Tab-separated table of C-alpha atoms in Angstrom:
chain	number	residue	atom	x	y	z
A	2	UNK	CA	2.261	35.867	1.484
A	3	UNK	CA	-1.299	35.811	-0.047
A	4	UNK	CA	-3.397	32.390	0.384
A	5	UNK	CA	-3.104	31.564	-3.502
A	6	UNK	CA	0.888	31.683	-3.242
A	7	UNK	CA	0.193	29.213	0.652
A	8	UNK	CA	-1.765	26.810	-1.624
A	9	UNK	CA	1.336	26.838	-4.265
A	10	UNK	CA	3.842	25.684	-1.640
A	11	UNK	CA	1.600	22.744	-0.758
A	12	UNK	CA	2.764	19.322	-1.757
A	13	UNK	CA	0.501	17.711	-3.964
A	14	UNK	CA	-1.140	14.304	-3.502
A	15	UNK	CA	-3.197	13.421	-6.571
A	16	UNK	CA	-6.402	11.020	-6.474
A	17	UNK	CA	-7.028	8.205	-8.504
A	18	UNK	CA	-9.612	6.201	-9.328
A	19	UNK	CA	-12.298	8.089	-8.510
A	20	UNK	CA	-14.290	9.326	-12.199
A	21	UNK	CA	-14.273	12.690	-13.215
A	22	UNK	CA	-17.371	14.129	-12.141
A	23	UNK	CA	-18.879	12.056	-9.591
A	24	UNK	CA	-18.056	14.330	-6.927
A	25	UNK	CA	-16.687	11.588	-4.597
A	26	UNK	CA	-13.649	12.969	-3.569
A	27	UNK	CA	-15.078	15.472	-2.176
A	28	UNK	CA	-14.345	14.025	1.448
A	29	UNK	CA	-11.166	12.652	0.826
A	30	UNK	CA	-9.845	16.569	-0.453
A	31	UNK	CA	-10.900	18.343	2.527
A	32	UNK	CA	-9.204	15.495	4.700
A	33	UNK	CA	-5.719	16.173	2.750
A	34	UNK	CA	-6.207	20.324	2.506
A	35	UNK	CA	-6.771	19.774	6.517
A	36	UNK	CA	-3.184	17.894	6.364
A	37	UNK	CA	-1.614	20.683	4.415
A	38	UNK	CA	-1.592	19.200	1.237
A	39	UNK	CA	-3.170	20.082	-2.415
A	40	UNK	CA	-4.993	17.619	-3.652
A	41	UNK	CA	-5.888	16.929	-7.596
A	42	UNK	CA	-8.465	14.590	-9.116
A	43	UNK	CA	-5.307	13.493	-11.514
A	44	UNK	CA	-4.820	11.810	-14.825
A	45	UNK	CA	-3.292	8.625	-15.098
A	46	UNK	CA	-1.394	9.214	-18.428
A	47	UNK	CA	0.271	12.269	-16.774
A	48	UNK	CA	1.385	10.941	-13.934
A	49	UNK	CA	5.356	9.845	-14.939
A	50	UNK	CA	5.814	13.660	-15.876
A	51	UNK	CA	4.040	15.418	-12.747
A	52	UNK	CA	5.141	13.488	-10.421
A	53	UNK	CA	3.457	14.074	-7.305
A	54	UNK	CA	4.149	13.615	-3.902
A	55	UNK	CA	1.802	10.940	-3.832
A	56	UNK	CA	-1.433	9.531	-5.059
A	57	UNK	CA	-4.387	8.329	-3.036
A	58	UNK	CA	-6.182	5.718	-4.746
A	59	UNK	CA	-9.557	4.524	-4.899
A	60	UNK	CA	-10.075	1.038	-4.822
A	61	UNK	CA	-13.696	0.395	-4.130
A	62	UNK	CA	-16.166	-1.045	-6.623
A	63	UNK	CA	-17.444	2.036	-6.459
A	64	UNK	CA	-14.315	3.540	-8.232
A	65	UNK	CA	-12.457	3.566	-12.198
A	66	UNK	CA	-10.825	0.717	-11.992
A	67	UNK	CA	-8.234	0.794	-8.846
A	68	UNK	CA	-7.009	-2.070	-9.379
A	69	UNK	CA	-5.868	-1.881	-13.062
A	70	UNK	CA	-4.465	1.777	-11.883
A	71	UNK	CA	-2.437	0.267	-8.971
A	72	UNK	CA	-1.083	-2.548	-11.268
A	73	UNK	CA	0.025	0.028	-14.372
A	74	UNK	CA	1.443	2.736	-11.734
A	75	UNK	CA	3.361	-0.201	-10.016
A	76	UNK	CA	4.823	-2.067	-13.888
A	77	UNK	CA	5.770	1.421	-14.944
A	78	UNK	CA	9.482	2.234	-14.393
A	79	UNK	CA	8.527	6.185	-14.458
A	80	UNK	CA	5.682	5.743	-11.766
A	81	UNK	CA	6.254	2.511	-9.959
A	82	UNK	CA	8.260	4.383	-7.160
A	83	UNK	CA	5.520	6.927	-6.263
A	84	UNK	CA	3.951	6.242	-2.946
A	85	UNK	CA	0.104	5.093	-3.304
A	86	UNK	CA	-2.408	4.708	-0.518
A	87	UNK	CA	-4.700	2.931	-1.349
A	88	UNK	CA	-8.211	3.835	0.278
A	89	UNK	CA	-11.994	2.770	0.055
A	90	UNK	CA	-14.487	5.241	-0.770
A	91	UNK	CA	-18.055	4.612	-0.689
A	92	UNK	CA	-20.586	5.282	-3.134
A	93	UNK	CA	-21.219	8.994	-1.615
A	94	UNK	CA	-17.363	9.064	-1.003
A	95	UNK	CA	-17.150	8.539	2.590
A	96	UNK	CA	-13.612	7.140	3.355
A	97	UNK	CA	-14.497	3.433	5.047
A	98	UNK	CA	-10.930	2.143	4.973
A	99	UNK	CA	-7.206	3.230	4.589
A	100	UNK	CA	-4.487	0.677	3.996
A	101	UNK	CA	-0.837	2.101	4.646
A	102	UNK	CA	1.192	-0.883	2.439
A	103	UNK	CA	5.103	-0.024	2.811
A	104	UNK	CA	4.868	-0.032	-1.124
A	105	UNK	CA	3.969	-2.719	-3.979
A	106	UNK	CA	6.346	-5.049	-5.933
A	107	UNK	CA	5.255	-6.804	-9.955
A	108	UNK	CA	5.285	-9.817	-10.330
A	109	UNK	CA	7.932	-11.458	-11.890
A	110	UNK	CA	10.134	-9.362	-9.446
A	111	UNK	CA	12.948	-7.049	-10.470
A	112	UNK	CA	15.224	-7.800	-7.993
A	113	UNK	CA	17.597	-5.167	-8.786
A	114	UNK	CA	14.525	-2.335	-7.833
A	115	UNK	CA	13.432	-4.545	-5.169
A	116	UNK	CA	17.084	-3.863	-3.186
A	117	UNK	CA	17.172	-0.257	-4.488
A	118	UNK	CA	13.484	0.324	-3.286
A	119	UNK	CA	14.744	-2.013	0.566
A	120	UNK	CA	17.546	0.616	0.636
A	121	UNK	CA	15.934	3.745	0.190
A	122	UNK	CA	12.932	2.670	3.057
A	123	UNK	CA	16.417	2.247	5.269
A	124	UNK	CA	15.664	-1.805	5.681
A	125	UNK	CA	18.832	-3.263	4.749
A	126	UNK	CA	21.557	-1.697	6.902
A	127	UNK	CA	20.607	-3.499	10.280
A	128	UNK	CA	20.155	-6.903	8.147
A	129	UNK	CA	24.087	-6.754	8.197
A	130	UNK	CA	24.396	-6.122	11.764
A	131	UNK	CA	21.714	-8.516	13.122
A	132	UNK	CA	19.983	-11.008	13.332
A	133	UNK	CA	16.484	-10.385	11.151
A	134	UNK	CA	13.935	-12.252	9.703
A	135	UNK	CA	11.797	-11.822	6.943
A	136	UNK	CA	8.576	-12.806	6.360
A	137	UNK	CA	7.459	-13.980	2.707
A	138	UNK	CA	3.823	-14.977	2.493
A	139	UNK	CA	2.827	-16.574	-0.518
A	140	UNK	CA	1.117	-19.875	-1.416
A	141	UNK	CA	4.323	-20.250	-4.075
A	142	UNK	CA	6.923	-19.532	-1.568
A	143	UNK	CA	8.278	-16.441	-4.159
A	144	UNK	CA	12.321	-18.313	-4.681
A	145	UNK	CA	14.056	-15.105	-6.678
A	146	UNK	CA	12.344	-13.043	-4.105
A	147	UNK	CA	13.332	-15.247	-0.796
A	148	UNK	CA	16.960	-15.718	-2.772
A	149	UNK	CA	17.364	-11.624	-2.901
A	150	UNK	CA	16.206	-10.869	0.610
A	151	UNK	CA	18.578	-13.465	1.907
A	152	UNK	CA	21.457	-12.241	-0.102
A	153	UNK	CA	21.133	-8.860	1.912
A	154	UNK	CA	21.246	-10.767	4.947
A	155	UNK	CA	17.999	-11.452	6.476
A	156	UNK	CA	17.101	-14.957	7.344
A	157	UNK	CA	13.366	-16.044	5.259
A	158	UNK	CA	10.903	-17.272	6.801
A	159	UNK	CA	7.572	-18.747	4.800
A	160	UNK	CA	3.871	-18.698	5.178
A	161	UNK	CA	1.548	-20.157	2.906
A	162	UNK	CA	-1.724	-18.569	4.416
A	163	UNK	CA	-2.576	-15.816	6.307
A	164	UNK	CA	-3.950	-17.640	9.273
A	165	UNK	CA	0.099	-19.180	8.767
A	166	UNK	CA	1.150	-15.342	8.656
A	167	UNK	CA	-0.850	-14.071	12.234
A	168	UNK	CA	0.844	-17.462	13.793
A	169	UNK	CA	4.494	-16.844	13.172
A	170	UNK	CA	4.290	-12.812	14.143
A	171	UNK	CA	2.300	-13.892	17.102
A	172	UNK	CA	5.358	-16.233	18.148
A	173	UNK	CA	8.139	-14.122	17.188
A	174	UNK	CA	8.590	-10.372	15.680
A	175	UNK	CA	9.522	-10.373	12.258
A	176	UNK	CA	11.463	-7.488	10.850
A	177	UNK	CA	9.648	-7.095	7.559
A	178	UNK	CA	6.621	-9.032	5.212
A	179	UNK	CA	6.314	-9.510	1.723
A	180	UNK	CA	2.601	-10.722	0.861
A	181	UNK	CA	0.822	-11.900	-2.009
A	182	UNK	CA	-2.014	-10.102	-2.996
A	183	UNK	CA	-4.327	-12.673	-2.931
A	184	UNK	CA	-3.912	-15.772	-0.363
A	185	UNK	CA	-6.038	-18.900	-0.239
A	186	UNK	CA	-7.794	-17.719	2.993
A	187	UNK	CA	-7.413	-13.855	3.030
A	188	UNK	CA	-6.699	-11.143	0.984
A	189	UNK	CA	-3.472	-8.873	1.790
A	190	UNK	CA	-5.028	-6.079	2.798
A	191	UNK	CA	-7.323	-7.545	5.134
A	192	UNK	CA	-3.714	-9.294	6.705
A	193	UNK	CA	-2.292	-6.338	6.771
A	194	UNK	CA	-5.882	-4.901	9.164
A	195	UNK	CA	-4.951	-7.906	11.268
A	196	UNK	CA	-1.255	-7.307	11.840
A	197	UNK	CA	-2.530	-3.909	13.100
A	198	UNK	CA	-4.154	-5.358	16.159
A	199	UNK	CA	-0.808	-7.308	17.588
A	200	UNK	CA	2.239	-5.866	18.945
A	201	UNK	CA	4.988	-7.723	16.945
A	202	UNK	CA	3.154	-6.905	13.784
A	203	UNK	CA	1.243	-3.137	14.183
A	204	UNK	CA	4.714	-1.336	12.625
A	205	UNK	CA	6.001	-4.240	10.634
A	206	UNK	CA	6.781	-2.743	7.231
A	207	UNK	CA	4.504	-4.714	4.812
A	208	UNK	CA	5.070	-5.041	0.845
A	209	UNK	CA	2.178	-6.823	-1.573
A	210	UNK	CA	3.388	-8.807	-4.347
A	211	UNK	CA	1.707	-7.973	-7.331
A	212	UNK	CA	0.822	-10.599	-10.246
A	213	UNK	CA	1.678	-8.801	-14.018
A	214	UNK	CA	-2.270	-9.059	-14.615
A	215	UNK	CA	-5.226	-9.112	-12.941
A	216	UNK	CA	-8.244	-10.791	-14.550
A	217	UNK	CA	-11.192	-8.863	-14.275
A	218	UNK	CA	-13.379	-11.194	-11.802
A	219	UNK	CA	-9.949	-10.914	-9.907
A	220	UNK	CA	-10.576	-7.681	-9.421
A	221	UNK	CA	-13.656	-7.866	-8.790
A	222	UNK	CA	-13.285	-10.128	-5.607
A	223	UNK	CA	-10.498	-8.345	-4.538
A	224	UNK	CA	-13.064	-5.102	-4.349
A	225	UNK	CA	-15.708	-6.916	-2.805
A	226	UNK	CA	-13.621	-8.637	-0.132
A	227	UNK	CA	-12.531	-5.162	0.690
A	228	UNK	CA	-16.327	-3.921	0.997
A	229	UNK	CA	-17.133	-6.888	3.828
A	230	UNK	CA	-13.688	-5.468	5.406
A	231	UNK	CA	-15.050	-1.987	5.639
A	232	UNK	CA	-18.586	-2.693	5.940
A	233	UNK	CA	-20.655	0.571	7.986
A	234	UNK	CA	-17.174	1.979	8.299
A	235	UNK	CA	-16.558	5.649	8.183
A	236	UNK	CA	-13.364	7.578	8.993
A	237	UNK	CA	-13.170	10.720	10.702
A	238	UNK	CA	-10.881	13.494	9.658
A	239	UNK	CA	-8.513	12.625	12.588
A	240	UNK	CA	-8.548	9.077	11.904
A	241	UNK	CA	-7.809	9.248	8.700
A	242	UNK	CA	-5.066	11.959	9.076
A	243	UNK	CA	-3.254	9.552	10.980
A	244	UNK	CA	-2.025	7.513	7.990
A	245	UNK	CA	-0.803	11.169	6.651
A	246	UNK	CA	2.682	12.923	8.108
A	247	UNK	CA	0.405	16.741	8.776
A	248	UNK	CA	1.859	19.548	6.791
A	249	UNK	CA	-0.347	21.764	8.267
């Protein structure tokens, strides 16, 4: 087998937001071709059709508009089940943050694709068996969302803040989250750094509630609160590989 027919077998993992041009994925392609995977500076508009493995998505300030890309792959019935990881990539492309969300939900929720999507991660067969609780974080309380998760069987349990969030995990483990993307003290992302650190929380699969739009100074926080997160961070290879199942 020559290497051009090795690099044909790869799976693909496409990037997003990151321009055309800019040369800032440079990085972030010789991390995934380390992993065993092809990766392609992709387009947008193509995406539904292609269908990649997966897409790694920029969502720095630095980038094209992550944000808006995570929010139209996500509303889109063709796309919205393709895994994204969303990274940060600095200015010279240097990967200062990964964030491994279990996947992303719109805003107002389809509940129907919310149980198909529960199913296929393999979360709702134990809710029949046992005991489980769910977390829903959200400064609304999400009712069609809390409804459907307890109609599979889990038993809801709210959190208005983040600060709320780390409290309840800390006390007991909670099976699964659902998070807004934007709380009143913390942003979901930066949550989702923080249930890292704790033992009930580390593996806890963890979903981020999407609103339909996202205003443009919305965004704009969102990418900045991100920055402080990652501030004078920089991956290595093997650290970021970890967020990635090795095809090597």
């Amino acid at each position: 087998m020559t290497v051009s027919d090795r690099i044909k077998e790869r799976p693909e993992l496409w990037i997003l937001g990151v321009a055309p041009g800019d040369g800032r994925e440079a990085v972030l392609c010789s991390y995934l071709e380390a992993a065993g995977y092809q990766p392609r500076l992709g387009d947008l508009a193509a995406l539904g059709e292609a269908r990649p493995l997966g897409v790694v998505l920029d969502i720095s300030p630095h980038g094209a508009d992550g944000w808006g890309i995570l929010l139209q792959i996500k509303s889109d019935p063709a796309t919205r089940n393709i895994p994204v990881l969303p990274v940060f990539l600095s200015e010279k492309g240097k990967i200062g943050g990964v964030f491994p969300v279990t996947g992303f939900f719109v805003l107002p929720l389809d509940v129907q694709h919310l149980l198909d999507r529960l199913a296929v991660y393999g979360l709702t067969e134990e809710a029949e068996t046992w005991d489980l609780q769910a977390l829903v974080i959200s400064r609304s309380g999400e009712e069609p969302l809390s409804r459907a998760v307890e109609g599979i069987g889990f038993e809801v349990v709210k959190a208005y803040t983040g600060k709320e969030a780390l409290a309840l995990t800390s006390l007991h483990p909670k099976y699964l989250a659902f998070c807004s993307l934007m709380l009143p003290d913390i942003s979901a992302f930066e949550l989702l750094d923080k249930f890292r650190l704790f033992p009930y929380s580390q593996t806890m699969p963890f979903f981020v509630l999407l609103k339909q739009e996202l205003k443009e100074g919305e965004k704009l926080a969102m990418s900045r609160e991100i920055a402080c997160l990652v501030s004078k961070k920089q991956l290595s290879q093997a650290d970021f590989l970890k967020y990635l199942r090795s095809r090597a």
